[in-house]
mmCIF file of C-alpha atoms and ligand atoms in Angstrom:
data_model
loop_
_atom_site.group_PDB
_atom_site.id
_atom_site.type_symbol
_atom_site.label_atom_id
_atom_site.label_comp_id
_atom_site.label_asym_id
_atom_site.label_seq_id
_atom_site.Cartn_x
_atom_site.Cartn_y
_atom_site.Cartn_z
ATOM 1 C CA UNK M 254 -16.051 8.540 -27.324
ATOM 2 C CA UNK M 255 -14.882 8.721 -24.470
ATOM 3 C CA UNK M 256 -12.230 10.763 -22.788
ATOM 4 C CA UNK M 257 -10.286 10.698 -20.012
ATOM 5 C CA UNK M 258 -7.424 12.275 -18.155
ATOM 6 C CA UNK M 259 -3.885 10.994 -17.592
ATOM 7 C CA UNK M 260 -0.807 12.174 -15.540
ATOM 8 C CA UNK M 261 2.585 11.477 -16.293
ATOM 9 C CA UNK M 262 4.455 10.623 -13.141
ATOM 10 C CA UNK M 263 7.970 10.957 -14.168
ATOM 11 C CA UNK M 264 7.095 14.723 -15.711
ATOM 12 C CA UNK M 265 4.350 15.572 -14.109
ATOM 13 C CA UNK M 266 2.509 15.835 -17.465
ATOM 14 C CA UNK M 267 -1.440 16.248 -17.963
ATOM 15 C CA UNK M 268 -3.273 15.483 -20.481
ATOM 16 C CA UNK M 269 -6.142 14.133 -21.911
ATOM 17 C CA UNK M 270 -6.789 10.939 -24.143
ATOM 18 C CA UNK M 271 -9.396 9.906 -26.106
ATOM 19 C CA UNK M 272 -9.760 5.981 -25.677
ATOM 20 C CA UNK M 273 -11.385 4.070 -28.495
ATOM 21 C CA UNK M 274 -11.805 0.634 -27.933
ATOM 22 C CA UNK M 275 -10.501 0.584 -24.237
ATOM 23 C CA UNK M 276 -6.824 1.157 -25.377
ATOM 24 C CA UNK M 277 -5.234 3.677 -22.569
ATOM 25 C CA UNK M 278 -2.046 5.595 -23.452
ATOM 26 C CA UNK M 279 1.234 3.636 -23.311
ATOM 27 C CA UNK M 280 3.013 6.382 -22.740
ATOM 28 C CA UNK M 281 3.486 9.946 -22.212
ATOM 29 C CA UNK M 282 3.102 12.695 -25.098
ATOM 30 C CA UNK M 283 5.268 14.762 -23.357
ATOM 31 C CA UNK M 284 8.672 12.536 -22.163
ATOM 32 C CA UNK M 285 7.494 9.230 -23.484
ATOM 33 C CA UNK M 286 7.473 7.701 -19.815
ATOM 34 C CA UNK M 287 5.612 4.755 -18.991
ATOM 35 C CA UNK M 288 4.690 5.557 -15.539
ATOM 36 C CA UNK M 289 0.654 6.839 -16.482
ATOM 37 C CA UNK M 290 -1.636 6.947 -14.116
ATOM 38 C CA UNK M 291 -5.427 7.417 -15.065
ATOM 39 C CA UNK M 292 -7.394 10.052 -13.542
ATOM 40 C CA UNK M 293 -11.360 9.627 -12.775
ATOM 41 C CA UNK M 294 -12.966 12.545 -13.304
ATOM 42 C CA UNK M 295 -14.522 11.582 -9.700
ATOM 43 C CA UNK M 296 -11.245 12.310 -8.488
ATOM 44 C CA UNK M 297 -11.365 15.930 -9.240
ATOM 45 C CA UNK M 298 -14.698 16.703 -7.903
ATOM 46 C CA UNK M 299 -13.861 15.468 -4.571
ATOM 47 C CA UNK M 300 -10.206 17.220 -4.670
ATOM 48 C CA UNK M 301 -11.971 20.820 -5.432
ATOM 49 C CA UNK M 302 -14.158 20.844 -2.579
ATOM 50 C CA UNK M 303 -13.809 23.585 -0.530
ATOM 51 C CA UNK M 304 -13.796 21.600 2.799
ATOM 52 C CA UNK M 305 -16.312 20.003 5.368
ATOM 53 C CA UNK M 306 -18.106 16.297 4.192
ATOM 54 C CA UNK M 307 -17.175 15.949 0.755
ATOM 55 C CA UNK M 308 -13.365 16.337 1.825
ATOM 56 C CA UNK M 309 -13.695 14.274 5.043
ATOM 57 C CA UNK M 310 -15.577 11.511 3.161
ATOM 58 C CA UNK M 311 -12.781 11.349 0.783
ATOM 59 C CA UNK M 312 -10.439 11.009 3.292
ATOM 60 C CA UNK M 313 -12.312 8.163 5.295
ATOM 61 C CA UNK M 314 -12.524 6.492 2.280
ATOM 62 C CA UNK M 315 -10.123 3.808 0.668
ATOM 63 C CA UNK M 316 -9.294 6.400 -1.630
ATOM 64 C CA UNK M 317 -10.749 7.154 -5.125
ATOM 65 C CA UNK M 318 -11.829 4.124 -6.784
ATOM 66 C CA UNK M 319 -9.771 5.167 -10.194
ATOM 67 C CA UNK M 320 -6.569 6.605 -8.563
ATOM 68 C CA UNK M 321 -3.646 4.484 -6.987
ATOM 69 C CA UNK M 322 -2.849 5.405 -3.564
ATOM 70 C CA UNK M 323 0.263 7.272 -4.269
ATOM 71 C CA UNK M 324 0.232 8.636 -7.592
ATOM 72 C CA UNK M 325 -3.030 10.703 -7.687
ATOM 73 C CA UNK M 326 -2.273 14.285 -7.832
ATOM 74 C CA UNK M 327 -6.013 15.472 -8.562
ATOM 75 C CA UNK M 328 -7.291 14.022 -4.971
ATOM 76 C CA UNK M 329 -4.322 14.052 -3.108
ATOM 77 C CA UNK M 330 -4.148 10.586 -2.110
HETATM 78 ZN ZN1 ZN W 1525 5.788 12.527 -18.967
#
């Protein structure tokens, strides 16, 4: 089963959800907001990276392929 993590943009919430069946979260567990964003756990390799290519590549990038541009608070985009 899979797994994967959320964040709660109105509360700043995170937490993980196990999907079954491809259903995501509909809203949060914590202040039953609808504004979820889904994390990739690609996301938060390339935000703890201590610096030089990894961090730079991420930057020169689009972006992480599973975050939105704004809402991503793992990779800082
Ligand atoms: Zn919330």
């Amino acid at each position: 089963m899979p797994i994967f993590e959320f964040h709660c943009s109105k509360c700043n919430h995170h937490f993980e959800y196990l999907v079954m069946g491809g259903d995501a979260p509909k809203k949060c567990p914590e202040c039953n907001g609808k504004k979820i964003v889904k994390l990739m756990s690609a996301c938060g390799f390339l935000s703890k990276g201590s610096g030089g290519e990894t961090v730079r590549a991420a930057a020169g990038s689009s972006g992480c392929g599973g975050c939105s541009s704004t809402n991503c608070g793992s990779c800082g985009h």
